[in-house]
mmCIF file of C-alpha atoms in Angstrom:
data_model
loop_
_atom_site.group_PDB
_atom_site.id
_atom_site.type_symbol
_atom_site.label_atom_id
_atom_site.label_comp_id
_atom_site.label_asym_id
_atom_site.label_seq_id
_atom_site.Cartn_x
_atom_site.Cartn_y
_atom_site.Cartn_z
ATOM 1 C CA UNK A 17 88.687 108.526 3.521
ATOM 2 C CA UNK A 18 88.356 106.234 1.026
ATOM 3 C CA UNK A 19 89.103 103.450 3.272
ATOM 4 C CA UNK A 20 86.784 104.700 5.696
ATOM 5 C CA UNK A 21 84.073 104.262 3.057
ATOM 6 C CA UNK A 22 84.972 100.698 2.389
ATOM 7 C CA UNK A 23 84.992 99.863 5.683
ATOM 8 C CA UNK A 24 81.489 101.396 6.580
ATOM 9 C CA UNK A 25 80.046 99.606 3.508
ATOM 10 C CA UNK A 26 81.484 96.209 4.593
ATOM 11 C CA UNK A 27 80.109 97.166 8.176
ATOM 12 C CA UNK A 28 76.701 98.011 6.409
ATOM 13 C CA UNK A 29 77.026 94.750 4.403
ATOM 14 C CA UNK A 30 77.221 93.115 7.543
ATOM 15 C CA UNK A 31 74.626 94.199 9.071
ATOM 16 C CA UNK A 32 72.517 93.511 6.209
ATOM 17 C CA UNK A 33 73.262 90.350 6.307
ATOM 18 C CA UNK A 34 72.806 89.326 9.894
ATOM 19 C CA UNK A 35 69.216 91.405 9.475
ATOM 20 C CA UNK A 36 68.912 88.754 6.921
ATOM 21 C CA UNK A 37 70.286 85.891 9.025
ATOM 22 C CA UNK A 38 68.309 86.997 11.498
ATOM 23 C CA UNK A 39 65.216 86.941 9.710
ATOM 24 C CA UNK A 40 65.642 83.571 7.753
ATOM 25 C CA UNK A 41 66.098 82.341 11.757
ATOM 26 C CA UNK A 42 63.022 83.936 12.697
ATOM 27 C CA UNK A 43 61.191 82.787 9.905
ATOM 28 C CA UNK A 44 62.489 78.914 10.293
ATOM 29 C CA UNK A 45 61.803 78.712 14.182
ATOM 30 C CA UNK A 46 58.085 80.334 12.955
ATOM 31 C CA UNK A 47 57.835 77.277 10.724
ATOM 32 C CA UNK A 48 59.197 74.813 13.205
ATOM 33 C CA UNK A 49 56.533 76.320 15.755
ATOM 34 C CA UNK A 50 53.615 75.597 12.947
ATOM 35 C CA UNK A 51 54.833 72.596 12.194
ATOM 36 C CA UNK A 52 54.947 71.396 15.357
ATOM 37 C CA UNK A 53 51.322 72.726 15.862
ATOM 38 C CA UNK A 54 50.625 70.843 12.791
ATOM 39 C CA UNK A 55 52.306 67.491 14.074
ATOM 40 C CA UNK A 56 50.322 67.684 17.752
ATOM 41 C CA UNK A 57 47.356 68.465 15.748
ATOM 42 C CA UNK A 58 47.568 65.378 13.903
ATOM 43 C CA UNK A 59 48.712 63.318 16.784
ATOM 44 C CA UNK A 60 45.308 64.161 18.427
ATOM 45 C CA UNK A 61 43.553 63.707 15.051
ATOM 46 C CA UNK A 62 44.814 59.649 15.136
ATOM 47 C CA UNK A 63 44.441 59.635 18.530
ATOM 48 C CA UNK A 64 40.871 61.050 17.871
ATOM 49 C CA UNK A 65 40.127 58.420 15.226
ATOM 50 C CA UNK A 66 41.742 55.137 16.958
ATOM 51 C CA UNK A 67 39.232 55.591 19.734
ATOM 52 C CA UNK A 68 36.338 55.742 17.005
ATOM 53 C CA UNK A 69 37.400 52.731 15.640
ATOM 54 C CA UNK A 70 37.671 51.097 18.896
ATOM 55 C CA UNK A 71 34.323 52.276 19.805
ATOM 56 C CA UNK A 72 32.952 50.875 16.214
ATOM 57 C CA UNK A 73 35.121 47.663 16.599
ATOM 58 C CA UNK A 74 33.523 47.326 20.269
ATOM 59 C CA UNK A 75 29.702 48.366 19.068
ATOM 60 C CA UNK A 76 30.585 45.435 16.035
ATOM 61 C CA UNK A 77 31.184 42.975 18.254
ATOM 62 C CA UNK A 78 28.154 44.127 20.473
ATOM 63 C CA UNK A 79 26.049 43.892 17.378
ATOM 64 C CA UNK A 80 27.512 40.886 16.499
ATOM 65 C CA UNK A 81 27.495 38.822 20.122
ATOM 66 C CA UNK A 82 23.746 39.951 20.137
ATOM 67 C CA UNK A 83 22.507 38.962 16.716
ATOM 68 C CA UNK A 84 24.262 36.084 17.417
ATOM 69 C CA UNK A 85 22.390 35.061 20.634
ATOM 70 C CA UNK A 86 19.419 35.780 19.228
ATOM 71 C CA UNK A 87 20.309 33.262 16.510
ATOM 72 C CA UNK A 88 20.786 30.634 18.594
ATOM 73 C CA UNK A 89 17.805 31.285 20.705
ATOM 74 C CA UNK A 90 15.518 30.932 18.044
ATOM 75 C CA UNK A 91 17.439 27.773 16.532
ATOM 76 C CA UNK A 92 17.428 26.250 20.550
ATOM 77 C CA UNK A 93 13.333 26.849 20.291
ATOM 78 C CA UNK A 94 12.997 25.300 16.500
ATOM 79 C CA UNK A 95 14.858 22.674 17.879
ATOM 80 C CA UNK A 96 13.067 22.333 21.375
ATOM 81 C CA UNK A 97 9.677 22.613 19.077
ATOM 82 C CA UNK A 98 11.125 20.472 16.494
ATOM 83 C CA UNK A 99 11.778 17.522 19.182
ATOM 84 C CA UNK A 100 8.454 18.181 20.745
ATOM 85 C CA UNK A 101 6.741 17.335 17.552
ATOM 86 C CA UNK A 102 8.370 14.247 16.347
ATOM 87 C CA UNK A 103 7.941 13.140 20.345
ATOM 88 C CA UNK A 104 3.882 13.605 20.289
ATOM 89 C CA UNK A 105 3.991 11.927 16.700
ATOM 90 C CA UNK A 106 5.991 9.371 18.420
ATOM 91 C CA UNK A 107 4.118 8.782 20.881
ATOM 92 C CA UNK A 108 0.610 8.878 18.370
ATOM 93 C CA UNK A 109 2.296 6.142 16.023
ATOM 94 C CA UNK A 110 3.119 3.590 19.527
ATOM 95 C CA UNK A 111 -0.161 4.479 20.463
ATOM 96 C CA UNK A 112 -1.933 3.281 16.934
ATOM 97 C CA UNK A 113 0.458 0.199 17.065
ATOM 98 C CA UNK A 114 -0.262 -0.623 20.452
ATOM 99 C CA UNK A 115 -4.378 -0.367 19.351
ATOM 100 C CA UNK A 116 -3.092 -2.124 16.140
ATOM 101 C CA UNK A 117 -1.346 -4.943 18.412
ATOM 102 C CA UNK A 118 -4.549 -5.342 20.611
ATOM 103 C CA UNK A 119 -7.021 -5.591 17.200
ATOM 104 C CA UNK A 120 -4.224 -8.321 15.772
ATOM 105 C CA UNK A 121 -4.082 -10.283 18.998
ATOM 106 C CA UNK A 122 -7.774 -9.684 19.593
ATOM 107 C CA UNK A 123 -8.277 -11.075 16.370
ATOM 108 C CA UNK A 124 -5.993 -14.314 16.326
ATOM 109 C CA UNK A 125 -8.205 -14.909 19.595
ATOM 110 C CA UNK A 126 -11.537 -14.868 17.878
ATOM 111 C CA UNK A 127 -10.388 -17.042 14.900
ATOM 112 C CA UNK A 128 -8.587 -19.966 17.567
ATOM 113 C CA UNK A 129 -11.831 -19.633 20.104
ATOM 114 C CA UNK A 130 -14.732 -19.120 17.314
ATOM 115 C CA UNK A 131 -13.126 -19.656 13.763
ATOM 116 C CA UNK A 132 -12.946 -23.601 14.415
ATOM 117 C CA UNK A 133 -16.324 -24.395 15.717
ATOM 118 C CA UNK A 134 -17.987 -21.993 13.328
ATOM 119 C CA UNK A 135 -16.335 -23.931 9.888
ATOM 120 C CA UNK A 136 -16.868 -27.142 11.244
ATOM 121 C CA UNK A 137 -20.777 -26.156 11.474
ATOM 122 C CA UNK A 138 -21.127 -24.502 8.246
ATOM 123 C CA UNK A 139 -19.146 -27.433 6.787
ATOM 124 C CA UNK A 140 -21.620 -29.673 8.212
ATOM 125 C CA UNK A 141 -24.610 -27.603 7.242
ATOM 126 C CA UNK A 142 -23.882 -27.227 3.998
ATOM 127 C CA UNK A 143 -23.228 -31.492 4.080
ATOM 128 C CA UNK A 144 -26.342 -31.868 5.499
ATOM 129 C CA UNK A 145 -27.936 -29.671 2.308
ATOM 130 C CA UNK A 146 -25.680 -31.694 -0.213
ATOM 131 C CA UNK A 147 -26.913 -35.244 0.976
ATOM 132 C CA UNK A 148 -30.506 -33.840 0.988
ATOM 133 C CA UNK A 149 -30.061 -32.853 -2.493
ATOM 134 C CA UNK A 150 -28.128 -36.246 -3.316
ATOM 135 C CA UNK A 151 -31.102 -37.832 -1.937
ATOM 136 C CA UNK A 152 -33.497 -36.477 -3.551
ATOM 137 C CA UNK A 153 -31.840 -36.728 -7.038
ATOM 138 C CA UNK A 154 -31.748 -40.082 -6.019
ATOM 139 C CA UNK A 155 -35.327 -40.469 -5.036
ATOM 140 C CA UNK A 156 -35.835 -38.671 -8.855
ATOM 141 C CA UNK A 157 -34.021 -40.797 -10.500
ATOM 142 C CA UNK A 158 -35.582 -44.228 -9.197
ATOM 143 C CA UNK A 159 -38.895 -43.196 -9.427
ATOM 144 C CA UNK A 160 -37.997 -42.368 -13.493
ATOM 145 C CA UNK A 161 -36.596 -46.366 -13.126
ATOM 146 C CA UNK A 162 -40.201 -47.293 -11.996
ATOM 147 C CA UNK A 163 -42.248 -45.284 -15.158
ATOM 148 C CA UNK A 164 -43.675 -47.352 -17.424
ATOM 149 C CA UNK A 165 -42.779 -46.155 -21.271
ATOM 150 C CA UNK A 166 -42.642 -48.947 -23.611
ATOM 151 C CA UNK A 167 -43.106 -47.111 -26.714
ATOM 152 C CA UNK A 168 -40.581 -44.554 -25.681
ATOM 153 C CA UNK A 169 -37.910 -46.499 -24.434
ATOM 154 C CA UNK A 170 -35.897 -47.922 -28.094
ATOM 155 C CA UNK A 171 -36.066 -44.601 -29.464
ATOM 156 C CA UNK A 172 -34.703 -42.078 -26.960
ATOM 157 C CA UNK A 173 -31.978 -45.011 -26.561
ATOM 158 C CA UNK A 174 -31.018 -44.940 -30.023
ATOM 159 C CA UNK A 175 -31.141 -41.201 -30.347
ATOM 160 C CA UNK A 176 -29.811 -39.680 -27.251
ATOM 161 C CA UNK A 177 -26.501 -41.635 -27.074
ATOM 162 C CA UNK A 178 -24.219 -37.914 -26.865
ATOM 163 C CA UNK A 179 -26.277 -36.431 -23.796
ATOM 164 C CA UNK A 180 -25.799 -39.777 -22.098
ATOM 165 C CA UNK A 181 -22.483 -39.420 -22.869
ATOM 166 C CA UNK A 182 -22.226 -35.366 -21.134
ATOM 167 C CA UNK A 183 -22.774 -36.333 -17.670
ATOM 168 C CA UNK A 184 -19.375 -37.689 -17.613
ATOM 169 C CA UNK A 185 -17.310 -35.260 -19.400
ATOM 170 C CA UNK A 186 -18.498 -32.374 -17.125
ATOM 171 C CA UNK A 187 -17.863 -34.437 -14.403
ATOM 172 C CA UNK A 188 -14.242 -34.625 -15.665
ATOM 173 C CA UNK A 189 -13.791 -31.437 -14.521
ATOM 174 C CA UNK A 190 -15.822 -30.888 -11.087
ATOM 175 C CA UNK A 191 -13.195 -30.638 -8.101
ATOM 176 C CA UNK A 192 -13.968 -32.736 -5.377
ATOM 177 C CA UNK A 193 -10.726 -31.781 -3.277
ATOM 178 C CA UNK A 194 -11.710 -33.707 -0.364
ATOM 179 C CA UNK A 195 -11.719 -37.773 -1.960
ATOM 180 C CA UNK A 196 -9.270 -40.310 -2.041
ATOM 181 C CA UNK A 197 -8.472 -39.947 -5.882
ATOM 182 C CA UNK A 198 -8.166 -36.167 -5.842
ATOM 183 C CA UNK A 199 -4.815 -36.667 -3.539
ATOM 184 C CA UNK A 200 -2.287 -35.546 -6.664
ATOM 185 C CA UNK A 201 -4.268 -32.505 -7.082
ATOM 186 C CA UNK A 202 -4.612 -31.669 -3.442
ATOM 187 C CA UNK A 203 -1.030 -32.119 -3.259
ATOM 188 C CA UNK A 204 -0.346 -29.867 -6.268
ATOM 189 C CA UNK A 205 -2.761 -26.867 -4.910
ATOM 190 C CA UNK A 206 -0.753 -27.347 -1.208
ATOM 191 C CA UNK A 207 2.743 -27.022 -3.348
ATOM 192 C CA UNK A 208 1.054 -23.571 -4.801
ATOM 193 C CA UNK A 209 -0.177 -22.121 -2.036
ATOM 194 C CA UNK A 210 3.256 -23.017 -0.433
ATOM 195 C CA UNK A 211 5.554 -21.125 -3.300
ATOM 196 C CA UNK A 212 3.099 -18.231 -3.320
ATOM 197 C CA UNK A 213 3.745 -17.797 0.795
ATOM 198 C CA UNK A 214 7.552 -18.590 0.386
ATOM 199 C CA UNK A 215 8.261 -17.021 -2.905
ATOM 200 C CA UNK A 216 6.070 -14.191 -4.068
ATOM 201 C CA UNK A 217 6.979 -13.824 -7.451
ATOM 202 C CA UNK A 218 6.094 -9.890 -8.283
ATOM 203 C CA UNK A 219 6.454 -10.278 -12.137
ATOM 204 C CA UNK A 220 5.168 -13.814 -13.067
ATOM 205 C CA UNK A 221 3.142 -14.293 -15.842
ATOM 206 C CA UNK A 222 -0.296 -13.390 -16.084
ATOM 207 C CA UNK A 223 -3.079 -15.391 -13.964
ATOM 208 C CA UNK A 224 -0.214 -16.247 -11.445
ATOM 209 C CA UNK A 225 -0.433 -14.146 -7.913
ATOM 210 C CA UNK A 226 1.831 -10.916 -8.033
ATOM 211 C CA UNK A 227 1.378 -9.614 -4.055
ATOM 212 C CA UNK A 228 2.771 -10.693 -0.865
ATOM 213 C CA UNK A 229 0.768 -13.805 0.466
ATOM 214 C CA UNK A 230 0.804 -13.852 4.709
ATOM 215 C CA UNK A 231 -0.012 -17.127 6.137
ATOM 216 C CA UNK A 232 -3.528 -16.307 7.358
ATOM 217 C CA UNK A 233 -3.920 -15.802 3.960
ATOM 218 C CA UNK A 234 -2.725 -19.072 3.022
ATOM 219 C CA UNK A 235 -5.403 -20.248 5.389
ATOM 220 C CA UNK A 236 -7.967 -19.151 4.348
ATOM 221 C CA UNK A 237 -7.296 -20.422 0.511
ATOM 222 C CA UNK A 238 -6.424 -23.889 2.483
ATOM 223 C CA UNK A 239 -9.476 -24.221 4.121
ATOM 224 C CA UNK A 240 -12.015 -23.055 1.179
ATOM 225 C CA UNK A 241 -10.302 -25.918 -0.621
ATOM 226 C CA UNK A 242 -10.002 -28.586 1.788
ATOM 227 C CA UNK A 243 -12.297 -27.765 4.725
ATOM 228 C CA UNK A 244 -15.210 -26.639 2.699
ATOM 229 C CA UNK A 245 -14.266 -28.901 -0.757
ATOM 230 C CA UNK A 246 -14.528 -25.287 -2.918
ATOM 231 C CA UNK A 247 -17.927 -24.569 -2.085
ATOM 232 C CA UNK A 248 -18.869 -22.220 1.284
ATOM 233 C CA UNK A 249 -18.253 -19.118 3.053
ATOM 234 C CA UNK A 250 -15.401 -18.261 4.730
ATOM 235 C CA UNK A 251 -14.350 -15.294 7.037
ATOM 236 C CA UNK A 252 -13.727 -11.523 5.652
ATOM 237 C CA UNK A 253 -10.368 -10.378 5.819
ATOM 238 C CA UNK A 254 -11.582 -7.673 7.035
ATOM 239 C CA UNK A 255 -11.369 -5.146 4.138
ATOM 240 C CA UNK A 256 -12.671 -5.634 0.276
ATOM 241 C CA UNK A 257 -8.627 -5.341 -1.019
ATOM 242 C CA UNK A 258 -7.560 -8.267 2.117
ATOM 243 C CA UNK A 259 -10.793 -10.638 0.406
ATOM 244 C CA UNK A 260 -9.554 -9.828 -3.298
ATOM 245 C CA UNK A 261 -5.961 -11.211 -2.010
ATOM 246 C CA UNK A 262 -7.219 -14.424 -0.656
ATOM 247 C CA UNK A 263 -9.783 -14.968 -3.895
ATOM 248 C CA UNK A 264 -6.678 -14.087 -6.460
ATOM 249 C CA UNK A 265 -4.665 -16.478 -4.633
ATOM 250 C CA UNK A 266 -7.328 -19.496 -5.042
ATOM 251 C CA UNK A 267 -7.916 -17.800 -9.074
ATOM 252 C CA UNK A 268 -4.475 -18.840 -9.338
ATOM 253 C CA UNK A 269 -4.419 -22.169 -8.024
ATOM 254 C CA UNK A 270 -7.107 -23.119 -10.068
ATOM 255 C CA UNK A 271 -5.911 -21.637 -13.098
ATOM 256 C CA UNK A 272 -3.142 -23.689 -12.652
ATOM 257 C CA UNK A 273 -5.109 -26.676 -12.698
ATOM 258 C CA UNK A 274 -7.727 -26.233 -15.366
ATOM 259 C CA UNK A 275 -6.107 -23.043 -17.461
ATOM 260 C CA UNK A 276 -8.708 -21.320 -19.654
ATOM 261 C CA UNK A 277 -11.188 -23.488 -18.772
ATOM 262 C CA UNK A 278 -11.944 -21.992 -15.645
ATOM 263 C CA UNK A 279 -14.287 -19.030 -15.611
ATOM 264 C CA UNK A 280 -14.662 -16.442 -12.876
ATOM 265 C CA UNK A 281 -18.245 -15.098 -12.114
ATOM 266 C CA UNK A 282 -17.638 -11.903 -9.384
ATOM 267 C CA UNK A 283 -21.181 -11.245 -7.750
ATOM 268 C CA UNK A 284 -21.478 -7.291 -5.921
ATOM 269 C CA UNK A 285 -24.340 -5.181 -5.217
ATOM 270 C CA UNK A 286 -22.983 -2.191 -6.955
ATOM 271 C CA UNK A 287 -20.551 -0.693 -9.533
ATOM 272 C CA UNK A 288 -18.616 0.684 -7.290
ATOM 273 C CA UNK A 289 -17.467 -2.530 -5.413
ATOM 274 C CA UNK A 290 -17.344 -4.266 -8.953
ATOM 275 C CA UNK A 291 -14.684 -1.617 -10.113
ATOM 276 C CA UNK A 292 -13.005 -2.214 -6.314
ATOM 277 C CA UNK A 293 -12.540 -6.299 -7.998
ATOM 278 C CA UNK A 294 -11.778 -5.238 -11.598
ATOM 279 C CA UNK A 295 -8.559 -3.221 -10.255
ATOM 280 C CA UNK A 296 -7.787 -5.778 -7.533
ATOM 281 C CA UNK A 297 -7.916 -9.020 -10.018
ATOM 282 C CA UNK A 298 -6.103 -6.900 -12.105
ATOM 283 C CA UNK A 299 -2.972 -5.897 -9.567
ATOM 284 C CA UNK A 300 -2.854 -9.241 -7.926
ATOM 285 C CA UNK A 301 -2.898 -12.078 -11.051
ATOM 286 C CA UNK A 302 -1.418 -9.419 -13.477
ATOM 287 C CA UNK A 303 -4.432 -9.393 -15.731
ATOM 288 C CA UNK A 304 -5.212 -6.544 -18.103
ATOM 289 C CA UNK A 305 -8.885 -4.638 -18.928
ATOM 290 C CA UNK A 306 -9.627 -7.075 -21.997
ATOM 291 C CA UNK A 307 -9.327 -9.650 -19.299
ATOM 292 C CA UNK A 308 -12.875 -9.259 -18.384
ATOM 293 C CA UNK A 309 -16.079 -9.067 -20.526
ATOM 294 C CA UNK A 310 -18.589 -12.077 -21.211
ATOM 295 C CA UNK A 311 -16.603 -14.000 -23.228
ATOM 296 C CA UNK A 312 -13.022 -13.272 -21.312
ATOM 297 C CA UNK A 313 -12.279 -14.859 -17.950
ATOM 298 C CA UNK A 314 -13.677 -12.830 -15.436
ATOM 299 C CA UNK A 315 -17.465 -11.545 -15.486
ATOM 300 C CA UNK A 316 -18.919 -9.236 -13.097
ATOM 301 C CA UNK A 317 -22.588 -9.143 -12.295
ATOM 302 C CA UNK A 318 -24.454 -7.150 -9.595
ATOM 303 C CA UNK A 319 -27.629 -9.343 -9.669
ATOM 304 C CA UNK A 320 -27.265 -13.739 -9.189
ATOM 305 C CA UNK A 321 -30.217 -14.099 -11.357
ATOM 306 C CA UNK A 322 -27.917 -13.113 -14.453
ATOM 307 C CA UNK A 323 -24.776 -14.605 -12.736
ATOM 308 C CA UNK A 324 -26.685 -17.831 -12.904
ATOM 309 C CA UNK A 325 -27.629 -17.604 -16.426
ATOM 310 C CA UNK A 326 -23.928 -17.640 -17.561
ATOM 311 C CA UNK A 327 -22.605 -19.919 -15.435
ATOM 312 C CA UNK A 328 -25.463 -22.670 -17.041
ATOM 313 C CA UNK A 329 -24.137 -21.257 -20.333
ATOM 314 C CA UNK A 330 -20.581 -21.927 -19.279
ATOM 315 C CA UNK A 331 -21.009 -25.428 -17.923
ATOM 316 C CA UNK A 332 -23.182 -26.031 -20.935
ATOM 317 C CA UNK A 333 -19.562 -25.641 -22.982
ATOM 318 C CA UNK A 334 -18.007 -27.322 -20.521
ATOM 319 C CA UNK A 335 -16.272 -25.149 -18.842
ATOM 320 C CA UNK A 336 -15.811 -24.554 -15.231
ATOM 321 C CA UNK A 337 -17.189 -21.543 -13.372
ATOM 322 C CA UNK A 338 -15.719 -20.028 -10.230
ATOM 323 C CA UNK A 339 -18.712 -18.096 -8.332
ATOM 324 C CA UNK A 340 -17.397 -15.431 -5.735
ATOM 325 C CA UNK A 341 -19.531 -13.092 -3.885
ATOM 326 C CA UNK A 342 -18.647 -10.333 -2.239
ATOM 327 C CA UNK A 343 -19.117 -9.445 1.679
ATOM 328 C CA UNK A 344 -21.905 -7.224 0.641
ATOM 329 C CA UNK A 345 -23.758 -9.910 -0.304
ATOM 330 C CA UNK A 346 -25.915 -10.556 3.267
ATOM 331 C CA UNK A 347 -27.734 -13.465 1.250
ATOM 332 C CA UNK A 348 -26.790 -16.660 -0.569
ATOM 333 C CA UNK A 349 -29.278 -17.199 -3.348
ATOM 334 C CA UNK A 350 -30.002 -20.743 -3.194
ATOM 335 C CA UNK A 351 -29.355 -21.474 -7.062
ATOM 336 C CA UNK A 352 -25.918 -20.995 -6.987
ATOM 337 C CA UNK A 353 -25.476 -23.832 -4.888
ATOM 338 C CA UNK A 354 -26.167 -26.169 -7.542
ATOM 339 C CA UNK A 355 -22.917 -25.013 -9.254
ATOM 340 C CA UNK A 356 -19.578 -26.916 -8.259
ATOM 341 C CA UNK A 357 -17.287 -23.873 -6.977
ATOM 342 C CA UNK A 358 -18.339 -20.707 -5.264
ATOM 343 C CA UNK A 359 -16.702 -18.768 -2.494
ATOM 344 C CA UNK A 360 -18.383 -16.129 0.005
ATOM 345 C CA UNK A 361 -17.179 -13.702 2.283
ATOM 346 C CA UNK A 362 -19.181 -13.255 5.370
ATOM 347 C CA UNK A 363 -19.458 -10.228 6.712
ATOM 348 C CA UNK A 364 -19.726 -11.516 10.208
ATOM 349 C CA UNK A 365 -18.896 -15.196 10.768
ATOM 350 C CA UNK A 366 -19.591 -15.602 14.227
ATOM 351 C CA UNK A 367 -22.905 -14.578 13.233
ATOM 352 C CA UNK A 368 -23.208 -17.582 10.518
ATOM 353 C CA UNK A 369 -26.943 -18.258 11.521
ATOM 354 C CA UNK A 370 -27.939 -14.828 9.140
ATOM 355 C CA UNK A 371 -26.025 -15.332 6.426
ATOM 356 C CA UNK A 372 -28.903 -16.916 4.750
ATOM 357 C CA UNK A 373 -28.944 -19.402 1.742
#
């Protein structure tokens, strides 16, 4: 039976080995089951997280569309409130030109309507004055004819031949704009006051007007010269800085004519409005600080009684002083009349009858 036996252990080989077969089947359709439970798992895991990131990508662009909106809500009111502003300022600056306009144009109506008549009658006033005081001089000096002074009269010839000679030499230089042999010189101050209207020059030399000169400005210069012959009052400007304009224009002029030997008296009733001049002279003719001081070319004085001390001094060296009093000034003092220039603002010219002399 020895075949039998190798035929029963092939059969048992067999067997053992389908067993086997069988089990290494079982075992891979076990793992194909799990991994297909894995694989569905997974799929529903993805599935899971693609609609999270939809939902995220949607609440984003939520987030986003809102934050937005509110962005350009509060950019459409900056805007809206920005407009709104720069409309009411707008609408404030045409206002204050319009009252600006009406003031100008109020203005150039007073000066044509009053301006005209007023000059003319301070012009003649102050005529009226100067031939009283040309009389009277007169008068003086005819009755000194008529005194009798023999025993006086080879002496003082003989020893007073230099203040005989005086009169005439201060003469020499006391402007008389309005006569017949003052024409090249009232051409020459025209010429000035022309180039400083036309062409402002901003960085002349010193002395020489540095600002922008308007042609009401130009007027007023014209007529203190010509109207009034350099000696009267002539409207304010307005403001202290407008009057320092018009005065720095007619400084210039006549430094032009007479160079250092005119001499600028400023007359104000406080410090205050004399340190409003110093800085004003000192912008418009390009002067400096050591410009002013007794001995320099402007002076400034808050009471006439001294400002008519040192303009006798300055004549008495024969030089010419420029008087100008400020709007403050209510009141003329009646000895600065005697000297041959002075300007005045008045505070009010259509009320010339109170601006007392």
């Amino acid at each position: 039976m020895p075949e039998d036996s190798k035929f029963q252990v092939s059969i048992d080989q067999s067997k053992r080995i389908i067993h086997e077969l069988a089990l290494l089947k079982e075992e891979e359709q076990g793992s194909k089951k799990e991994i297909k439970t894995e694989l569905e798992q997974l799929k529903a895991q993805k599935a899971q997280l693609e609609e999270e990131i939809q939902a995220l990508e949607a609440e984003k662009q939520e987030r986003l569309n809102r934050e937005t909106a509110e962005i350009k809500d509060v950019i459409a009111q900056m805007v809206q409130q920005g407009s709104q502003d720069l409309q009411d300022k707008r609408q404030e600056l045409q206002q204050a030109v319009e009252q600006l306009e009406r003031r100008r144009d109020r203005a150039q109506e007073e000066m044509r309507t009053t301006f005209a008549g007023v000059s003319q009658e301070l012009a003649v006033r102050l005529q009226g004055f100067k031939d009283y005081l040309v009389g009277s001089l007169q008068d003086l000096a005819v009755a000194a004819e008529q005194l009798d002074l023999p025993s006086l009269e080879a002496t003082p010839t003989e020893s007073n031949p230099p203040p005989a000679e005086t009169p005439p030499e201060k003469q020499a230089i006391s402007p008389q704009f309005t006569q017949q042999e003052w024409q090249e010189e009232a051409n020459q101050i025209r010429t000035l006051l022309d180039q400083y209207r036309t062409f402002p020059d901003y960085y002349g030399p010193p002395w020489q007007l540095r600002r922008t000169f308007e042609p009401i400005h130009a007027d007023r210069a014209r007529d203190w010269f010509f109207s009034l012959a350099g000696r009267g009052a002539i409207p304010t400007m307005g403001s202290r800085l407008q009057n320092i304009l018009v005065a720095s224009s007619i400084i210039s002029v006549l430094r032009e004519l007479y160079i250092e030997q005119l001499r600028v008296l400023v007359l104000a009733d406080s410090p205050e409005k004399l340190g409003e001049w110093r800085r004003g002279l000192q912008d418009c003719l390009g002067i400096s600080r050591s410009d002013f001081g007794p001995t320099r070319g402007v002076i400034l004085f808050e009471s006439p009684e001294s400002l008519v001390q040192r303009a006798d001094r300055i004549i008495e060296n024969e030089d010419l002083p420029l008087i100008i009093i400020d709007q403050s000034e209510n009141e003329v003092d009646l000895s600065l009349l005697q000297f041959p220039l002075w300007l005045a603002f008045a505070k009010d010219f259509q009320e010339t009858d109170n601006y007392t002399f």
